Amino acid sequence: MFLLFSTLFQKYTIIESNVGTGVVRSLNPGIDTIGVRVPDCEFIRKVSRGSGSVLALTSANLSGDRSSVCVNDFQSLWQHCACVYDGGLLPLRRAGSTIVDLTKVGKYKVIRPGSAKQETLAILEKYLLEEE
């Protein structure tokens, strides 16, 4: 499973996973899963490794809300964040991240197709996961 996650994290894919005890539940109250993504940005990767905490990335939004394209779009979440780094405005015409639910062993479910759907499906099939 580590290799699967490592491969998916290199793409624009968000993985829905069961919330562990170390995750800040206030970001998704009443929801047992949380989306996880490691962006292709060395600065943020270094911050993530050194922080020991949850990071809200530019795509931060409450479940069901539209994706953010700038830090002001998720200003309501700042109170839950130790730091907010502004890397500028993201392109407005983007498909957003592909969101995949991996909460069931050996299965996947595409929640949002996004910009990396085909690449993501190829990776999931390589690791013999079946569509739910």
PDB file of C-alpha atoms in Angstrom:
ATOM      1  CA  MET A   1       0.000   0.000   0.000  1.00  0.00           C
ATOM      2  CA  PHE A   2       2.945   2.340   0.682  1.00  0.00           C
ATOM      3  CA  LEU A   3       4.098   2.108  -2.958  1.00  0.00           C
ATOM      4  CA  LEU A   4       0.568   2.784  -4.198  1.00  0.00           C
ATOM      5  CA  PHE A   5       0.235   5.893  -2.011  1.00  0.00           C
ATOM      6  CA  SER A   6       3.732   7.094  -2.924  1.00  0.00           C
ATOM      7  CA  THR A   7       2.899   6.820  -6.623  1.00  0.00           C
ATOM      8  CA  LEU A   8      -0.491   8.522  -6.299  1.00  0.00           C
ATOM      9  CA  PHE A   9       0.914  11.368  -4.211  1.00  0.00           C
ATOM     10  CA  GLN A  10       3.154  12.369  -7.129  1.00  0.00           C
ATOM     11  CA  LYS A  11       0.031  13.179  -9.194  1.00  0.00           C
ATOM     12  CA  TYR A  12      -2.807  15.628  -8.732  1.00  0.00           C
ATOM     13  CA  THR A  13      -4.774  13.055  -6.792  1.00  0.00           C
ATOM     14  CA  ILE A  14      -6.502  13.369  -3.452  1.00  0.00           C
ATOM     15  CA  ILE A  15      -6.959  10.159  -1.508  1.00  0.00           C
ATOM     16  CA  GLU A  16      -9.951   9.842   0.785  1.00  0.00           C
ATOM     17  CA  SER A  17      -8.928   7.802   3.800  1.00  0.00           C
ATOM     18  CA  ASN A  18     -10.292   7.032   7.248  1.00  0.00           C
ATOM     19  CA  VAL A  19      -9.521   9.741   9.800  1.00  0.00           C
ATOM     20  CA  GLY A  20      -6.921   8.735  12.371  1.00  0.00           C
ATOM     21  CA  THR A  21      -6.566  10.105  15.858  1.00  0.00           C
ATOM     22  CA  GLY A  22      -3.831  12.540  14.801  1.00  0.00           C
ATOM     23  CA  VAL A  23      -5.985  14.372  12.247  1.00  0.00           C
ATOM     24  CA  VAL A  24      -7.683  17.604  13.171  1.00  0.00           C
ATOM     25  CA  ARG A  25     -11.353  16.571  13.184  1.00  0.00           C
ATOM     26  CA  SER A  26     -12.537  20.189  13.314  1.00  0.00           C
ATOM     27  CA  LEU A  27     -11.745  20.507   9.596  1.00  0.00           C
ATOM     28  CA  ASN A  28     -14.349  17.848   8.712  1.00  0.00           C
ATOM     29  CA  PRO A  29     -16.782  17.618  11.640  1.00  0.00           C
ATOM     30  CA  GLY A  30     -19.019  14.561  11.501  1.00  0.00           C
ATOM     31  CA  ILE A  31     -17.130  13.041   8.564  1.00  0.00           C
ATOM     32  CA  ASP A  32     -14.955   9.962   9.045  1.00  0.00           C
ATOM     33  CA  THR A  33     -12.697  10.498   6.022  1.00  0.00           C
ATOM     34  CA  ILE A  34     -10.272  13.200   4.981  1.00  0.00           C
ATOM     35  CA  GLY A  35      -8.601  13.967   1.668  1.00  0.00           C
ATOM     36  CA  VAL A  36      -4.817  13.678   1.547  1.00  0.00           C
ATOM     37  CA  ARG A  37      -2.536  15.102  -1.152  1.00  0.00           C
ATOM     38  CA  VAL A  38       1.164  15.833  -1.404  1.00  0.00           C
ATOM     39  CA  PRO A  39       1.691  18.613  -3.966  1.00  0.00           C
ATOM     40  CA  ASP A  40       4.511  18.752  -6.477  1.00  0.00           C
ATOM     41  CA  CYS A  41       6.129  21.722  -4.703  1.00  0.00           C
ATOM     42  CA  GLU A  42       9.433  21.246  -2.898  1.00  0.00           C
ATOM     43  CA  PHE A  43       8.856  24.214  -0.552  1.00  0.00           C
ATOM     44  CA  ILE A  44       5.550  22.775   0.725  1.00  0.00           C
ATOM     45  CA  ARG A  45       7.060  19.287   0.991  1.00  0.00           C
ATOM     46  CA  LYS A  46       9.812  20.669   3.249  1.00  0.00           C
ATOM     47  CA  VAL A  47       7.253  22.541   5.353  1.00  0.00           C
ATOM     48  CA  SER A  48       5.170  19.360   5.618  1.00  0.00           C
ATOM     49  CA  ARG A  49       8.111  17.222   6.721  1.00  0.00           C
ATOM     50  CA  GLY A  50       9.129  19.742   9.365  1.00  0.00           C
ATOM     51  CA  SER A  51       5.716  20.740  10.679  1.00  0.00           C
ATOM     52  CA  GLY A  52       4.492  17.525  12.260  1.00  0.00           C
ATOM     53  CA  SER A  53       0.959  18.825  11.717  1.00  0.00           C
ATOM     54  CA  VAL A  54      -1.890  18.976   9.210  1.00  0.00           C
ATOM     55  CA  LEU A  55      -1.427  21.351   6.275  1.00  0.00           C
ATOM     56  CA  ALA A  56      -4.356  23.024   4.512  1.00  0.00           C
ATOM     57  CA  LEU A  57      -3.252  23.450   0.902  1.00  0.00           C
ATOM     58  CA  THR A  58      -4.529  25.823  -1.755  1.00  0.00           C
ATOM     59  CA  SER A  59      -7.271  23.369  -2.638  1.00  0.00           C
ATOM     60  CA  ALA A  60      -8.454  23.544   0.966  1.00  0.00           C
ATOM     61  CA  ASN A  61     -12.196  23.699   1.266  1.00  0.00           C
ATOM     62  CA  LEU A  62     -14.918  22.273   3.428  1.00  0.00           C
ATOM     63  CA  SER A  63     -16.586  19.161   2.015  1.00  0.00           C
ATOM     64  CA  GLY A  64     -18.942  20.131  -0.776  1.00  0.00           C
ATOM     65  CA  ASP A  65     -17.542  23.650  -1.224  1.00  0.00           C
ATOM     66  CA  ARG A  66     -15.814  24.744  -4.426  1.00  0.00           C
ATOM     67  CA  SER A  67     -12.052  24.331  -4.709  1.00  0.00           C
ATOM     68  CA  SER A  68      -9.925  27.309  -3.771  1.00  0.00           C
ATOM     69  CA  VAL A  69      -7.661  29.051  -6.270  1.00  0.00           C
ATOM     70  CA  CYS A  70      -6.100  31.503  -3.789  1.00  0.00           C
ATOM     71  CA  VAL A  71      -5.548  31.653  -0.031  1.00  0.00           C
ATOM     72  CA  ASN A  72      -8.384  34.144   0.498  1.00  0.00           C
ATOM     73  CA  ASP A  73     -10.843  31.519  -0.779  1.00  0.00           C
ATOM     74  CA  PHE A  74     -10.356  29.490   2.403  1.00  0.00           C
ATOM     75  CA  GLN A  75      -9.956  32.373   4.839  1.00  0.00           C
ATOM     76  CA  SER A  76     -12.655  30.840   7.068  1.00  0.00           C
ATOM     77  CA  LEU A  77     -10.240  27.945   7.755  1.00  0.00           C
ATOM     78  CA  TRP A  78      -7.280  30.137   8.734  1.00  0.00           C
ATOM     79  CA  GLN A  79      -8.224  29.942  12.414  1.00  0.00           C
ATOM     80  CA  HIS A  80      -7.413  26.212  12.239  1.00  0.00           C
ATOM     81  CA  CYS A  81      -4.031  26.823  10.558  1.00  0.00           C
ATOM     82  CA  ALA A  82      -0.718  27.615  12.246  1.00  0.00           C
ATOM     83  CA  CYS A  83       0.578  29.220   9.016  1.00  0.00           C
ATOM     84  CA  VAL A  84      -0.799  30.218   5.629  1.00  0.00           C
ATOM     85  CA  TYR A  85       1.689  30.389   2.724  1.00  0.00           C
ATOM     86  CA  ASP A  86       0.601  32.289  -0.369  1.00  0.00           C
ATOM     87  CA  GLY A  87       2.033  30.870  -3.584  1.00  0.00           C
ATOM     88  CA  GLY A  88      -0.182  33.063  -5.759  1.00  0.00           C
ATOM     89  CA  LEU A  89      -3.325  32.553  -7.791  1.00  0.00           C
ATOM     90  CA  LEU A  90      -3.884  29.157  -9.412  1.00  0.00           C
ATOM     91  CA  PRO A  91      -5.193  29.010 -12.993  1.00  0.00           C
ATOM     92  CA  LEU A  92      -8.945  29.616 -12.946  1.00  0.00           C
ATOM     93  CA  ARG A  93      -9.655  27.064 -15.683  1.00  0.00           C
ATOM     94  CA  ARG A  94      -8.509  23.869 -14.063  1.00  0.00           C
ATOM     95  CA  ALA A  95     -10.244  20.560 -13.592  1.00  0.00           C
ATOM     96  CA  GLY A  96      -9.072  20.336  -9.988  1.00  0.00           C
ATOM     97  CA  SER A  97      -7.536  17.325  -8.344  1.00  0.00           C
ATOM     98  CA  THR A  98      -8.798  13.846  -9.020  1.00  0.00           C
ATOM     99  CA  ILE A  99     -10.417  12.550  -5.832  1.00  0.00           C
ATOM    100  CA  VAL A 100     -10.385   8.812  -5.139  1.00  0.00           C
ATOM    101  CA  ASP A 101     -11.993   7.032  -2.184  1.00  0.00           C
ATOM    102  CA  LEU A 102      -9.716   4.230  -0.929  1.00  0.00           C
ATOM    103  CA  THR A 103     -11.537   3.477   2.313  1.00  0.00           C
ATOM    104  CA  LYS A 104     -12.442  -0.085   1.249  1.00  0.00           C
ATOM    105  CA  VAL A 105      -9.593  -2.603   1.009  1.00  0.00           C
ATOM    106  CA  GLY A 106      -8.854  -3.578  -2.594  1.00  0.00           C
ATOM    107  CA  LYS A 107     -11.440  -1.144  -4.002  1.00  0.00           C
ATOM    108  CA  TYR A 108     -11.516   2.402  -5.300  1.00  0.00           C
ATOM    109  CA  LYS A 109     -14.248   4.877  -6.149  1.00  0.00           C
ATOM    110  CA  VAL A 110     -13.670   8.029  -8.195  1.00  0.00           C
ATOM    111  CA  ILE A 111     -15.339  10.894  -6.335  1.00  0.00           C
ATOM    112  CA  ARG A 112     -14.244  13.634  -8.770  1.00  0.00           C
ATOM    113  CA  PRO A 113     -12.570  12.891 -12.143  1.00  0.00           C
ATOM    114  CA  GLY A 114     -10.280  15.946 -12.051  1.00  0.00           C
ATOM    115  CA  SER A 115      -7.141  16.595 -14.070  1.00  0.00           C
ATOM    116  CA  ALA A 116      -5.384  13.277 -13.430  1.00  0.00           C
ATOM    117  CA  LYS A 117      -8.198  10.745 -13.817  1.00  0.00           C
ATOM    118  CA  GLN A 118      -6.635   8.563 -16.526  1.00  0.00           C
ATOM    119  CA  GLU A 119      -3.190   8.498 -14.885  1.00  0.00           C
ATOM    120  CA  THR A 120      -4.768   7.717 -11.511  1.00  0.00           C
ATOM    121  CA  LEU A 121      -6.890   4.854 -12.868  1.00  0.00           C
ATOM    122  CA  ALA A 122      -3.819   3.344 -14.549  1.00  0.00           C
ATOM    123  CA  ILE A 123      -1.940   3.403 -11.222  1.00  0.00           C
ATOM    124  CA  LEU A 124      -4.869   1.873  -9.315  1.00  0.00           C
ATOM    125  CA  GLU A 125      -5.204  -0.908 -11.901  1.00  0.00           C
ATOM    126  CA  LYS A 126      -1.450  -1.541 -11.786  1.00  0.00           C
ATOM    127  CA  TYR A 127      -1.859  -2.266  -8.064  1.00  0.00           C
ATOM    128  CA  LEU A 128      -4.877  -4.514  -8.811  1.00  0.00           C
ATOM    129  CA  LEU A 129      -7.521  -2.359  -7.158  1.00  0.00           C
ATOM    130  CA  GLU A 130     -11.040  -2.805  -8.490  1.00  0.00           C
ATOM    131  CA  GLU A 131     -13.618  -0.111  -9.109  1.00  0.00           C
ATOM    132  CA  GLU A 132     -16.388  -0.098  -6.524  1.00  0.00           C
TER     133      GLU A 132
END
